[in-house]
Amino acid sequence: MDISIFFLLLCLLQTLSLSSSNTLDTLRGTSLSVEKPSDKLVSENGEFSAGFFPVGDNAFCFAILLNKSSTPTVVWMANRDEPVNGRGSVLSIFADGQLILTNSLGIAIWTTKAADLTSLEVTNLQLQLQNTGNLVLHNSKGIVIWQSFDSPSDSLLPQQALTMMSSLISRKSQDDYSSGNYKLFFDNDNVLRLLFQGPTMSSLYWPDPWLTDPGQAGRSMYNTSRLALLHDLGYFESSDNFQFNATDFGVVTHRRLTLDPDGNLRLYSLQKMNGSWDWVVTWQAFSDPCRIHGICGPNSLCSYDPVSGRRCTCLQGFKLKDQTDWSYGCEPEFSIPCNHTDESSFVQLARAEFYGSDMFFHQNVTFQFCQEQCLNRCDCNGFQYNYNEGSGYYNCYPKYLLMSGHQSPNFVGDFYLRLPKAGLFYSKIPDDEFKLQCSANLSKQIIRTYENKTVKLLLWFATAVGGMEVTCVLLVWLFLLRTSKHPNPDPTSQGYLLTTKFKRFTFDELRKATRGFKEVIGRGAGGTVYKGVLPDQRVAAIKRLDEANQGEAEFLAEVSTIGMLNHMYLIEMWGYCAEGKHKLLVYEYMEHGSLAENISSNALDWKKRFEIAVGTAKGLAYLHEECLEWVLHCDVKPQNILLDSNFQPKVADFGLSKLVSRSMNDHSSFSRMRGTRGYMAPEWIYNLPITSKVDVYSYGIVLLEMVTGKSPSGIHTSDSGETREHKRLVTLVKEYINIGTATRKSWIEEIIDPMMFGKYDKVKMELLVKVALQCVAEDRDERPSMNQVVEMLIGHED
Ligand SMILES: *[C@@H]1O[C@H](CO)[C@@H](O)[C@H](O)[C@H]1NC(C)=O
Ligand SMILES: *[C@@H]1O[C@H](CO)[C@@H](O)[C@H](O)[C@H]1NC(C)=O
Ligand SMILES: *[C@@H]1O[C@H](CO)[C@@H](O)[C@H](O)[C@H]1NC(C)=O
Ligand SMILES: *[C@@H]1O[C@H](CO)[C@@H](O)[C@H](O)[C@H]1NC(C)=O
Ligand SMILES: *[C@@H]1O[C@H](CO)[C@@H](O)[C@H](O)[C@H]1NC(C)=O
Ligand SMILES: *[C@@H]1O[C@H](CO)[C@@H](O)[C@H](O)[C@H]1NC(C)=O
Ligand SMILES: *[C@@H]1O[C@H](CO)[C@@H](O)[C@H](O)[C@H]1NC(C)=O
Ligand SMILES: *[C@@H]1O[C@H](CO)[C@@H](O)[C@H](O)[C@H]1NC(C)=O
Ligand SMILES: *[C@@H]1O[C@H](CO)[C@@H](O)[C@H](O)[C@H]1NC(C)=O
């Protein structure tokens, strides 16, 4: 029995490997599988390929790529919003003329419409990738049953028509291929338009929306054929009379018309530059990107400078709503009491304009009148007051929403923002506008985990009745199940994870690097740290995790996230090793060891201590807020703050606690207590939700320790032998301050670390103590954020 199955499998394996080792342009009645990189169609001219494309860690989409550009360009995607995982997923041609993409559970993720069997013969089906980049499913008579050109993603290729049935939808970001907020389509009036479809609103922005008649933009509403086409030589024409020529019109090359993630429609040409082929913009719909709606979200201002590019800022009194996505805009930090008309006032925003959302509109009115109109309405958030040159008077537009705001030196008119009287004193946070910059690079991780094999098995047996095709796939899966019992040491199996700087090491390499794990330089949460010399002679700190029961997929997911974090005040991770139960992390090595080891030596004068305080705060602020992934450290203490040769701090051991994303920082994922006694915030003890404020608390204790030289856990304390609780350190400091204030004596002298021998900047050390005491507030809402800590410390320097 076993043997007969084995032979059956063997013979199936052979047929499968025959049919799938093709790099042909045509697939006949079989399937393409995600495990085999060679399982792809290549167009006859070798320029396009169709196959599974990695979009994240173990996440794949079926895509068509143009291979000629220096990095392959995705021109089409089947399942852009639902990637499948890297084992068992297949694209198959079904006998009824459907293409079906199934995931590892055998569930259809993406399908084409079934062919009309009454009028079509569906024998001898062939899937062919043509030289134009069109993937076509046709029957033996060459009749097209389905083609990718009919359902574009975010790009049109030459000869690919945009019709009333199709549209282009931008991707989320340069690295995130899922559907974004912008759409190019034929509107109900036959005009080709661009639409912003945001989380809270949508609005048309091209052609210019203030032109009430499309005719003013040269568009026609009368041709109902709704057809747009890009020609090979760079000429684009649409049935609404819109047309343009590429700047390199006439040149024969590859082109694509793409609706980019920033909402701009651009035509690209492939041009040879210094030996490599790269995309060059040869036409774009907008030269001023701030005129694209929704780009900065509500309650914000967009400004554009050709040199520095586009910039979003929150309005005065508003704060960024979602740190990961500007399209959510900003939210007010105040509320306007509505019936007290005298309690709000207006702030002028020169040369600023907000589009749409007018409550009403008044011609030729005074500023006073316009202001009163706004004050009379609870829902008025400000008004536009513009001089109209043609008519010679001012117009007034009170607004109930502040959308698509932009500021430009060419705009004639000002906006008056309504704020509560007290709101006039809101200070702007200077670096607010830059906070999101890293999101462009650090796109959200897409991870597909492997499904539970028992469930998979049952499902497969339920579907296995379905003939040859299914049996073949089953075979692949059984085969994989067997091989997957042995951890796959092939580093390319997780290839997408690897970047140039961040690499996967083998266990052997690391054993050699550490000379058999000889030199221990530290023991910390979850593992032991060894000193080692890598094959390229770099000195590294190698952390060997205690036998973690974490699965490989989760481990890799976390490691790849940590590996992407990059900041001058964070320790740099060079790589990792994951082989069965061996899980190791490779970090840069710090000559000066940790703050803990140096804190009680006179090596650290007040200047260094202050710099360490600022640097540590910056590193933690980056972990908490600046990038997409929100990482809580959960174990901030002097042992985890390492010092480089210039005594600049680098925060270590971050990311080993669970990574939480802002949207799901639900405290149930923190069932286990973390951290170190003496540095732990009260939330851990009282079982309250765990937020970034636990790190703020620990940081506050570290500050007190740096100023006083006294350890909260009593290990390094110079006091009498008894162990000191952190409460007592905090209480101690507070007591000295109270006594000092009462007797008008300097309290800092009483508490400062005697190792400084009285040489210190009184103002700075007092500042550290003041900030520290705010950080260790019992109520986490009273503690500042790490960003605010940085501002308090730096703000003082100026
Ligand atoms: C692209 O095409 C070239 C030549 O046809 C080939 O050598 C190369 O392997 C292809 N690259 C990919 C990623 O398919
Ligand atoms: C309508 O547009 C199509 C496609 O651009 C064009 O072929 C046709 O001539 C147009 N019809 C009229 C009446 O302009
Ligand atoms: C594009 O160029 C061709 C050839 O020079 C010209 O006939 C046509 O009018 C141009 N179209 C546009 C929209 O500029
Ligand atoms: C190509 O080389 C020229 C000079 O060798 C240089 O000025 C130019 O920036 C290079 N272009 C690109 C895209 O690298
Ligand atoms: C304003 O409204 C609040 C609640 O709606 C009410 O309690 C208060 O008396 C009102 N004040 C005036 C001056 O009308
Ligand atoms: C604007 O209003 C002023 C005062 O009401 C009036 O004198 C003037 O004629 C108006 N201008 C126009 C163009 O209507
Ligand atoms: C994003 O990446 C590009 C190239 O990889 C780099 O030039 C740019 O500085 C990066 N931006 C940020 C904010 O890190
Ligand atoms: C898989 O699922 C089955 C049934 O749902 C469950 O009994 C089994 O423990 C699961 N196995 C794993 C490894 O999660
Ligand atoms: C800081 O601590 C490290 C590790 O113990 C030690 O090697 C180094 O000498 C210390 N630095 C100073 C200046 O004492």
XYZ file of C-alpha atoms and ligand atoms in Angstrom, residues 40 46 49 67 72, ligand 1:
19
model
C 7.126 31.238 -14.529
C 12.453 37.675 -22.851
C 7.810 37.381 -17.007
C 12.651 42.349 -16.570
C 12.353 44.360 -12.376
C 16.039 38.990 -17.193
O 16.412 38.658 -18.505
C 17.758 38.350 -18.653
C 18.018 38.096 -20.126
O 16.903 37.619 -20.760
C 18.084 37.120 -17.819
O 19.457 36.834 -17.927
C 17.738 37.415 -16.372
O 17.936 36.285 -15.580
C 16.296 37.854 -16.252
N 16.047 38.250 -14.895
C 14.955 37.877 -14.249
C 14.823 38.416 -12.879
O 14.097 37.171 -14.725
